[in-house]
Each structure stands twice: as structure tokens, then as C-alpha cells.
Coordinates of C-alpha atoms and ligand atoms in Angstrom, one line a residue:
X5 CA 43.2 168.2 -54.5
X6 CA 40.5 165.7 -55.3
X7 CA 39.5 164.4 -58.7
X8 CA 37.4 161.2 -58.5
X9 CA 39.3 158.8 -56.2
X10 CA 42.6 160.8 -56.6
X11 CA 43.3 162.8 -53.5
X12 CA 46.7 164.5 -53.4
X13 CA 47.7 167.4 -51.2
X14 CA 49.2 170.2 -53.4
X15 CA 50.2 168.1 -56.3
X16 CA 52.9 169.0 -58.8
X17 CA 51.6 167.9 -62.2
X18 CA 53.2 167.3 -65.6
X19 CA 51.4 169.4 -68.2
X20 CA 50.3 167.8 -71.5
X21 CA 52.7 168.6 -74.2
X22 CA 52.5 167.4 -77.8
X23 CA 55.7 165.6 -78.9
X24 CA 57.0 165.8 -75.4
X25 CA 54.8 164.0 -72.9
X26 CA 55.0 160.6 -74.5
X27 CA 55.2 157.4 -72.5
X28 CA 59.0 157.7 -72.0
X29 CA 58.9 161.3 -70.7
X30 CA 55.9 160.6 -68.5
X31 CA 57.6 157.7 -66.9
X32 CA 60.8 159.7 -66.4
X33 CA 58.9 162.5 -64.7
X34 CA 57.1 160.0 -62.5
X35 CA 60.4 158.6 -61.4
X36 CA 61.5 162.1 -60.6
X37 CA 58.4 162.8 -58.5
X38 CA 55.6 164.1 -60.7
X39 CA 52.3 163.5 -58.9
X40 CA 50.0 163.3 -61.9
X41 CA 51.0 163.1 -65.6
X42 CA 49.0 163.9 -68.8
X43 CA 49.3 162.4 -72.3
X44 CA 49.9 164.6 -75.3
X45 CA 46.7 165.9 -76.7
X46 CA 45.0 163.4 -79.0
X47 CA 42.7 164.3 -81.8
X48 CA 39.1 163.1 -81.3
X49 CA 38.6 162.9 -85.1
X50 CA 41.8 160.7 -85.4
X51 CA 40.6 158.4 -82.6
X52 CA 37.3 158.1 -84.2
X53 CA 38.8 157.1 -87.5
X54 CA 41.2 154.7 -85.8
X55 CA 44.4 156.4 -86.9
X56 CA 47.1 154.2 -85.5
X57 CA 49.5 156.9 -84.4
X58 CA 46.7 158.6 -82.3
X59 CA 45.3 155.4 -80.9
X60 CA 48.8 154.4 -79.8
X61 CA 49.0 157.6 -77.7
X62 CA 46.4 156.2 -75.4
X63 CA 48.7 153.5 -74.1
X64 CA 50.2 153.9 -70.7
X65 CA 51.7 151.7 -68.0
X66 CA 50.5 151.3 -64.4
X67 CA 53.7 153.2 -63.2
X68 CA 52.3 156.3 -64.7
X69 CA 49.2 156.4 -62.6
X70 CA 47.5 158.7 -61.8
X71 CA 47.4 159.6 -65.5
X72 CA 45.0 161.8 -67.5
X73 CA 44.3 161.3 -71.2
X74 CA 43.8 164.6 -73.1
X75 CA 41.6 164.9 -76.1
X76 CA 40.6 167.7 -78.4
X77 CA 38.0 168.2 -81.1
X78 CA 35.4 170.5 -82.5
X79 CA 32.2 168.5 -82.5
X80 CA 30.1 167.0 -79.8
X81 CA 29.8 163.7 -81.7
X82 CA 33.5 163.2 -82.3
X83 CA 34.3 164.1 -78.7
X84 CA 31.7 161.6 -77.3
X85 CA 33.1 158.8 -79.5
X86 CA 36.7 159.7 -78.7
X87 CA 36.0 159.9 -74.9
X88 CA 34.5 156.4 -75.0
X89 CA 37.5 155.0 -76.9
X90 CA 39.9 156.7 -74.5
X91 CA 37.9 155.3 -71.5
X92 CA 38.7 151.8 -72.6
X93 CA 42.3 152.4 -71.8
X94 CA 41.3 153.2 -68.2
X95 CA 43.0 156.5 -67.6
X96 CA 42.4 157.9 -64.1
X97 CA 40.6 160.8 -65.7
X98 CA 39.9 162.4 -69.1
X99 CA 40.9 165.9 -69.9
X100 CA 39.5 168.1 -72.6
X101 CA 41.8 170.6 -74.4
X102 CA 40.2 174.0 -74.7
X103 CA 43.4 175.9 -74.8
X104 CA 45.5 174.9 -77.8
X105 CA 46.2 178.2 -79.8
X106 CA 47.7 176.7 -83.0
X107 CA 46.2 176.9 -86.4
X108 CA 46.1 173.2 -86.8
X109 CA 43.7 173.0 -83.7
X110 CA 42.2 176.4 -83.0
X111 CA 42.1 177.1 -86.7
X112 CA 39.6 174.2 -87.0
X113 CA 37.4 175.3 -84.2
X114 CA 38.8 173.1 -81.4
X115 CA 41.2 174.0 -78.5
X116 CA 41.3 177.7 -77.7
X117 CA 38.8 178.5 -80.5
X118 CA 36.1 177.3 -78.2
X119 CA 36.8 180.2 -75.8
X120 CA 34.9 182.2 -78.5
X121 CA 32.0 179.8 -78.4
X122 CA 31.5 179.2 -74.7
X123 CA 28.0 177.6 -75.3
X124 CA 29.5 175.0 -77.6
X125 CA 32.4 174.5 -75.2
X126 CA 29.9 173.7 -72.4
X127 CA 27.9 171.4 -74.7
X128 CA 31.0 169.4 -75.6
X129 CA 32.0 169.2 -71.9
X130 CA 28.5 168.1 -70.8
X131 CA 28.3 165.5 -73.5
X132 CA 31.7 164.1 -72.7
X133 CA 30.9 164.0 -69.0
X134 CA 27.7 162.1 -69.8
X135 CA 29.4 159.7 -72.1
X136 CA 32.0 158.2 -69.7
X137 CA 32.2 156.8 -66.2
X138 CA 35.5 158.4 -65.3
X139 CA 36.0 162.0 -64.1
X140 CA 36.3 164.6 -66.8
X141 CA 38.5 167.7 -66.4
X142 CA 39.4 170.6 -68.8
X143 CA 42.4 172.8 -69.5
X144 CA 42.1 176.2 -71.0
X145 CA 43.5 179.7 -71.3
X146 CA 42.0 182.9 -69.7
X147 CA 40.4 184.1 -72.9
X148 CA 40.8 184.6 -76.7
X149 CA 42.6 187.9 -76.3
X150 CA 43.0 190.7 -73.7
X151 CA 39.8 192.4 -74.9
X152 CA 37.7 189.3 -74.4
X153 CA 38.9 187.6 -71.2
X154 CA 36.0 185.3 -70.2
X155 CA 37.5 182.7 -68.0
X156 CA 35.1 183.3 -65.1
X157 CA 32.1 182.7 -67.3
X158 CA 33.8 179.7 -68.8
X159 CA 34.6 178.3 -65.4
X160 CA 30.9 178.5 -64.3
X161 CA 29.7 176.9 -67.6
X162 CA 32.2 174.1 -67.2
X163 CA 31.3 173.5 -63.5
X164 CA 27.6 173.3 -64.6
X165 CA 28.6 170.8 -67.3
X166 CA 30.1 168.5 -64.6
X167 CA 33.8 169.2 -65.2
X168 CA 35.6 168.1 -62.1
X169 CA 38.7 170.3 -62.2
X170 CA 40.0 173.1 -64.4
X171 CA 43.6 173.7 -65.4
X172 CA 44.2 177.3 -66.3
X173 CA 47.2 178.6 -68.4
X174 CA 47.4 182.2 -67.5
X175 CA 47.6 183.6 -71.0
X176 CA 45.1 184.4 -73.8
X177 CA 45.1 182.6 -77.1
X178 CA 46.6 185.7 -78.8
X179 CA 49.5 185.8 -76.4
X180 CA 50.5 182.3 -77.5
X181 CA 53.7 182.0 -75.3
X182 CA 54.7 185.7 -75.2
X183 CA 55.2 187.7 -72.0
X184 CA 54.7 186.4 -68.5
X185 CA 51.7 184.2 -67.6
X186 CA 49.1 186.2 -65.7
X187 CA 48.9 184.6 -62.3
X188 CA 46.5 187.3 -61.1
X189 CA 43.8 185.9 -63.4
X190 CA 44.4 182.4 -62.1
X191 CA 43.9 183.7 -58.5
X192 CA 40.7 185.3 -59.7
X193 CA 39.5 182.0 -61.2
X194 CA 40.3 180.2 -57.9
X195 CA 38.4 182.7 -55.9
X196 CA 35.3 182.0 -58.0
X197 CA 35.6 178.3 -58.3
X198 CA 33.6 175.4 -56.8
X199 CA 35.9 172.8 -58.4
X200 CA 39.7 172.3 -58.0
X201 CA 41.8 174.7 -60.0
X202 CA 45.2 173.7 -61.4
X203 CA 47.5 176.7 -62.0
X204 CA 49.7 176.7 -65.0
X205 CA 52.2 179.0 -66.8
X206 CA 55.8 180.0 -66.2
X207 CA 56.8 177.7 -63.4
X208 CA 60.5 177.3 -64.1
X209 CA 61.7 176.2 -60.6
X210 CA 60.6 174.8 -57.3
X211 CA 60.5 178.3 -56.0
X212 CA 58.1 179.3 -58.8
X213 CA 55.8 176.3 -57.9
X214 CA 55.7 177.5 -54.2
X215 CA 55.1 181.1 -55.4
X216 CA 52.3 179.9 -57.7
X217 CA 50.5 178.2 -54.8
X218 CA 51.0 181.2 -52.6
X219 CA 49.9 183.7 -55.2
X220 CA 46.8 181.9 -56.6
X221 CA 45.7 179.6 -53.7
X222 CA 45.2 177.0 -56.4
X223 CA 44.6 173.3 -55.6
X224 CA 47.3 172.0 -57.9
X225 CA 50.2 173.4 -60.0
X226 CA 51.1 172.2 -63.5
X227 CA 54.5 172.4 -65.1
X228 CA 55.2 172.3 -68.8
X229 CA 58.3 173.7 -70.4
X230 CA 60.1 173.9 -67.0
X231 CA 60.2 170.1 -66.9
X232 CA 61.8 169.7 -70.4
X233 CA 65.4 168.5 -69.7
X234 CA 64.7 169.2 -66.1
X235 CA 62.5 166.4 -64.6
X236 CA 64.2 167.2 -61.2
X237 CA 61.8 170.1 -60.9
X238 CA 59.0 167.8 -59.6
X239 CA 60.9 166.3 -56.6
X240 CA 62.4 169.7 -55.9
X241 CA 59.0 171.4 -55.9
X242 CA 57.5 168.7 -53.7
X243 CA 60.4 168.9 -51.3
X244 CA 60.2 172.7 -51.0
X245 CA 56.5 172.6 -50.5
X246 CA 56.7 170.0 -47.8
X247 CA 59.8 171.1 -45.9
X248 CA 60.3 174.8 -46.8
X249 CA 63.9 174.0 -47.7
X250 CA 65.3 173.6 -51.2
X251 CA 66.9 170.4 -52.4
X252 CA 70.4 170.6 -53.6
X253 CA 70.4 171.2 -57.4
X254 CA 71.4 168.2 -59.6
X255 CA 75.0 168.1 -60.6
X256 CA 76.2 167.2 -64.1
X257 CA 76.2 163.5 -63.2
X258 CA 72.5 163.5 -62.3
X259 CA 71.7 165.5 -65.4
X260 CA 73.6 163.1 -67.7
X261 CA 72.0 160.1 -65.9
X262 CA 68.5 161.6 -66.5
X263 CA 69.3 162.0 -70.2
X264 CA 70.4 158.4 -70.4
X265 CA 67.3 157.2 -68.6
X266 CA 65.2 159.2 -70.9
X267 CA 66.9 157.8 -74.0
X268 CA 66.6 154.2 -72.7
X269 CA 62.8 154.7 -72.1
X270 CA 62.5 156.3 -75.5
X271 CA 64.2 153.4 -77.3
X272 CA 62.1 150.9 -75.2
X273 CA 58.8 152.4 -76.4
X274 CA 59.7 153.7 -79.8
X275 CA 62.4 151.3 -81.0
X276 CA 66.1 152.1 -81.7
X277 CA 65.5 154.3 -84.8
X278 CA 62.7 156.6 -83.6
X279 CA 63.7 156.4 -80.0
X280 CA 67.1 157.7 -80.7
X281 CA 65.9 160.2 -83.3
X282 CA 63.3 161.7 -81.1
X283 CA 65.7 162.2 -78.2
X284 CA 67.9 164.5 -80.3
X285 CA 66.0 167.6 -79.4
X286 CA 66.3 167.0 -75.7
X287 CA 70.1 166.9 -75.2
X288 CA 70.5 170.7 -75.4
X289 CA 68.3 171.1 -72.3
X290 CA 69.8 168.3 -70.3
X291 CA 73.3 169.5 -70.9
X292 CA 72.6 173.2 -70.9
X293 CA 75.3 175.4 -69.4
X294 CA 77.9 172.7 -69.2
X295 CA 81.4 173.4 -70.6
X296 CA 82.3 172.6 -74.2
X297 CA 78.8 171.3 -74.7
X298 CA 78.2 172.2 -78.4
X299 CA 80.8 169.8 -79.6
X300 CA 79.2 166.9 -77.6
X301 CA 75.7 167.9 -78.8
X302 CA 76.9 167.8 -82.4
X303 CA 78.1 164.3 -81.9
X304 CA 74.9 163.2 -80.1
X305 CA 72.6 164.4 -82.8
X306 CA 74.4 162.5 -85.5
X307 CA 74.6 159.2 -83.7
X308 CA 72.1 156.6 -84.8
X309 CA 72.8 153.8 -82.3
X310 CA 71.6 154.4 -78.8
X311 CA 74.4 152.4 -77.1
X312 CA 76.9 154.7 -78.8
X313 CA 74.9 157.8 -77.7
X314 CA 75.3 156.5 -74.1
X315 CA 79.0 156.1 -74.7
X316 CA 79.3 159.7 -75.9
X317 CA 77.4 160.8 -72.8
X318 CA 79.5 158.7 -70.4
X319 CA 82.7 160.0 -72.0
X320 CA 81.4 163.6 -71.6
X321 CA 80.7 162.8 -67.9
X322 CA 84.3 161.9 -67.4
X323 CA 85.3 165.1 -69.2
X324 CA 83.0 167.1 -66.9
X325 CA 84.8 165.6 -63.9
X326 CA 87.9 167.3 -65.2
X327 CA 86.1 170.6 -65.6
X328 CA 84.8 170.3 -62.1
X329 CA 88.3 169.9 -60.7
X330 CA 89.2 173.0 -62.6
X331 CA 86.1 174.8 -61.2
X332 CA 84.5 175.3 -64.6
X333 CA 81.1 173.8 -63.9
X334 CA 78.6 176.7 -63.5
X335 CA 75.9 176.7 -60.8
X336 CA 72.7 175.1 -62.1
X337 CA 70.6 178.0 -61.0
X338 CA 72.4 180.3 -63.3
X339 CA 71.2 178.7 -66.5
X340 CA 67.8 177.7 -65.1
X341 CA 66.7 181.3 -65.6
X342 CA 67.6 181.2 -69.3
X343 CA 64.6 179.7 -71.1
X344 CA 65.6 180.7 -74.6
X345 CA 66.2 177.2 -75.8
X346 CA 62.9 175.7 -74.5
X347 CA 60.9 173.7 -77.0
X348 CA 57.8 175.3 -78.3
X349 CA 57.8 173.2 -81.5
X350 CA 54.6 173.8 -83.4
X351 CA 52.4 174.3 -80.4
Ligands
FMN410 C1 55.9 171.8 -76.9 C2 54.6 172.0 -76.3 C3 53.5 171.2 -76.5 C4 52.3 171.4 -75.9 N1 51.2 170.6 -76.1 C5 50.1 170.7 -75.3 C6 49.0 169.8 -75.4 O1 49.1 168.8 -76.1 N2 47.9 170.0 -74.7 C7 47.8 171.1 -73.9 O2 46.7 171.3 -73.2 N3 48.7 172.0 -73.8 C8 49.9 171.8 -74.5 N4 50.9 172.7 -74.3 C9 50.7 173.8 -73.3 C10 51.3 173.4 -72.0 O3 50.5 172.3 -71.4 C11 51.2 174.6 -71.0 O4 49.9 175.0 -70.8 C12 52.1 175.8 -71.4 O5 53.3 175.3 -71.9 C13 52.3 176.7 -70.3 O6 52.9 176.1 -69.2 P1 54.5 176.2 -68.9 O7 54.8 177.7 -68.8 O8 54.7 175.5 -67.6 O9 55.2 175.6 -70.1 C14 52.1 172.5 -75.0 C15 53.2 173.4 -74.7 C16 54.4 173.1 -75.4 C17 55.6 174.0 -75.1

């Protein structure tokens, strides 16, 4: 898949996720094999007004490359200005969010709302393409609702606007996160496309990533929720794509190690207080399915000092060694199929 100077064969990409794909999580996913990572979406209006919290989201480290910055907005003017501000941070490319279904974004005419105004969507895309010297891509859904699926029309408009790749989440805005993502529509988009298509929606395992490629013929696959608490999915998918054989699933030691790495990165970038606090929602997924986990989780989410969090995790690791000797550690694959605890937050 080619975007500007990036040229990666069948990349496995970390999806943009608000409150998830911060610097810490992006760097973690990179270490575990993500080919390309995206920032959380960033409000164009907030960038334009210099809101500190949003401007900070533009910061990334060289280890994260290739990286895309994603912006959203509802006016040509604010998107031009935001794109130029984002460009100063030298991301490898800029991505426009045309898929967010929430009230706070779509309710204000940005994100997925633009699926109902394809002319305005194309005008924003063309203006952003013209305003920066880096490649511009877009990410969207297949339509507003089942009665108005317009992704093929949207694809052609975005191609004409100069968009260099399109990520498609196989759901409509109305479907939010319900049901299964519609891979058939993604295949249809790929069949009509002149630009690279990145397929997204319900990739929960390396096998799903391979199946997504096979089903849609897409140029890239993008993983969101399936990577939360499970950064291993990137190396696993790449390995399966390359060799046709699965990698052994991570054991409890690797999973606890990943949680500790994530915590350290989080503290490094956000400081002890927020770094420790923001990690709290991730422990459930890192430790999912392990024996006697709720007791440990309760301790983890109360602890305020990160070193002590690590001590709790290390003590639990020792405890797990005992469970393993007793044959009480379940197979990872068993709980991978249960997605009920995945974060959807306010998105
Ligand atoms: C917590 C959360 C935050 C998200 N934030 C964004 C975002 O900032 N920008 C975006 O384009 N999509 C966002 N998404 C959508 C994902 O990028 C992705 O399209 C969606 O989750 C479907 O892929 P998946 O089934 O692999 O999770 C978010 C999804 C979740 C669950």
C-alpha cells in the first residue's frame, strides 16, 4: 500500500481511537508490530483556537513513524487552518475524520454528519489537500443509515478531491457499533477504487485480519477495539499474513508485561497522576480471563503510585505461576472471542 513515500505490503494499522491512541498506546502498539499508527481525532476548531489539550495531541516521537494525525471539523476554513497547524508537527500524512457518529461531533455537522452532505465533504477534502504539502487521507463509514448507503459516491468525490487513501469502517452512522461490520460493502468500495482502501471493522484476531484481506481485497487493514489490551494482535496478524502459520498466543507473563510497559509509557508522557489514572480502564482487558482477576483489578484501580501498581502486577504474576501449575490458566483464544468488555467510551 502506497501513501506518499510510505510503501508497505499489506500493512496492519492501528485505528484512531479517542482516549486510547495517545502517545503511550501508539508506542506500545509500534513495539508490538503495528505498521502505521493514528493519533486520536483532534478538533479543528480547538487547534485553531490553540486549546492546549488538543495541540498537545499533535506531539509524537520518531519511533511512532509512520504516523497519521487525524482531524475533524465542520467548516472548510477551520479545517484548512487546523491542517496547516498539524503539518508543522510533520506527521507522515494527515487524515480527515468523516466517520465519527457521536452527538458531540456528528451533532455539530462534522464526522459522519458529512456523509449527508457529500458536496461539503468533498469541498473540505479538496481544501485540506490544497492547504498542505503532505498526503491527505480520509476515514469514513459506508453511509448515514441503511437506506442511504452512499460510500461509492463518496469514494469518487474524495478521489477527485485528491484524497490519497480511504479507510472504511463497514457500518453506517446509525449502526454505531451494533451488529457485525459489513465487509461486503468494503469489498465493493475496493472494487470501485482508484486509491488504496483500508478495511476496518471487527478485526479481533490475526485470523480476522487475514480474512479481511481475503474477503475485501483491501490494500490495508485497520484494527481498533481488537488492539485494546491486546497489542499482540499486530505482530500476530503480520506473522500470519507472511507465513500462513499462527504465532503462539501470549501467556499471562507477556500480557502482564505489556500492561506494565503501557503503564510506564503512560506515566512517562502524562506524569504519575494522570498516567496512573488513565491506565485504570485498561487493566480489565490485559488481564481478562485470568483466575481470581477481579480482586487484583480492584487493587489496581485504587492504587495511585505507579511503582506500587507494578508491584501488584508482579505479585499477581507470581500468583498466576501457581495457577498455571494447577492447570487453571485458560487458553487465550477462549476469551479473545468475548468482546463484551471492550471500551466504547463516548465514541
Ligand atoms: C473508544 C473509541 C474511540 C474511537 N475514536 C475514533 C477517532 O478518534 N477517530 C476515528 O476515526 N475513529 C474512532 N473510533 C472508531 C475506530 O477507529 C474504528 O473505526 C471502529 O472502532 C471500528 O473498528 P474496530 O471494530 O476494529 O474497533 C473510535 C472507536 C472507539 C471504540
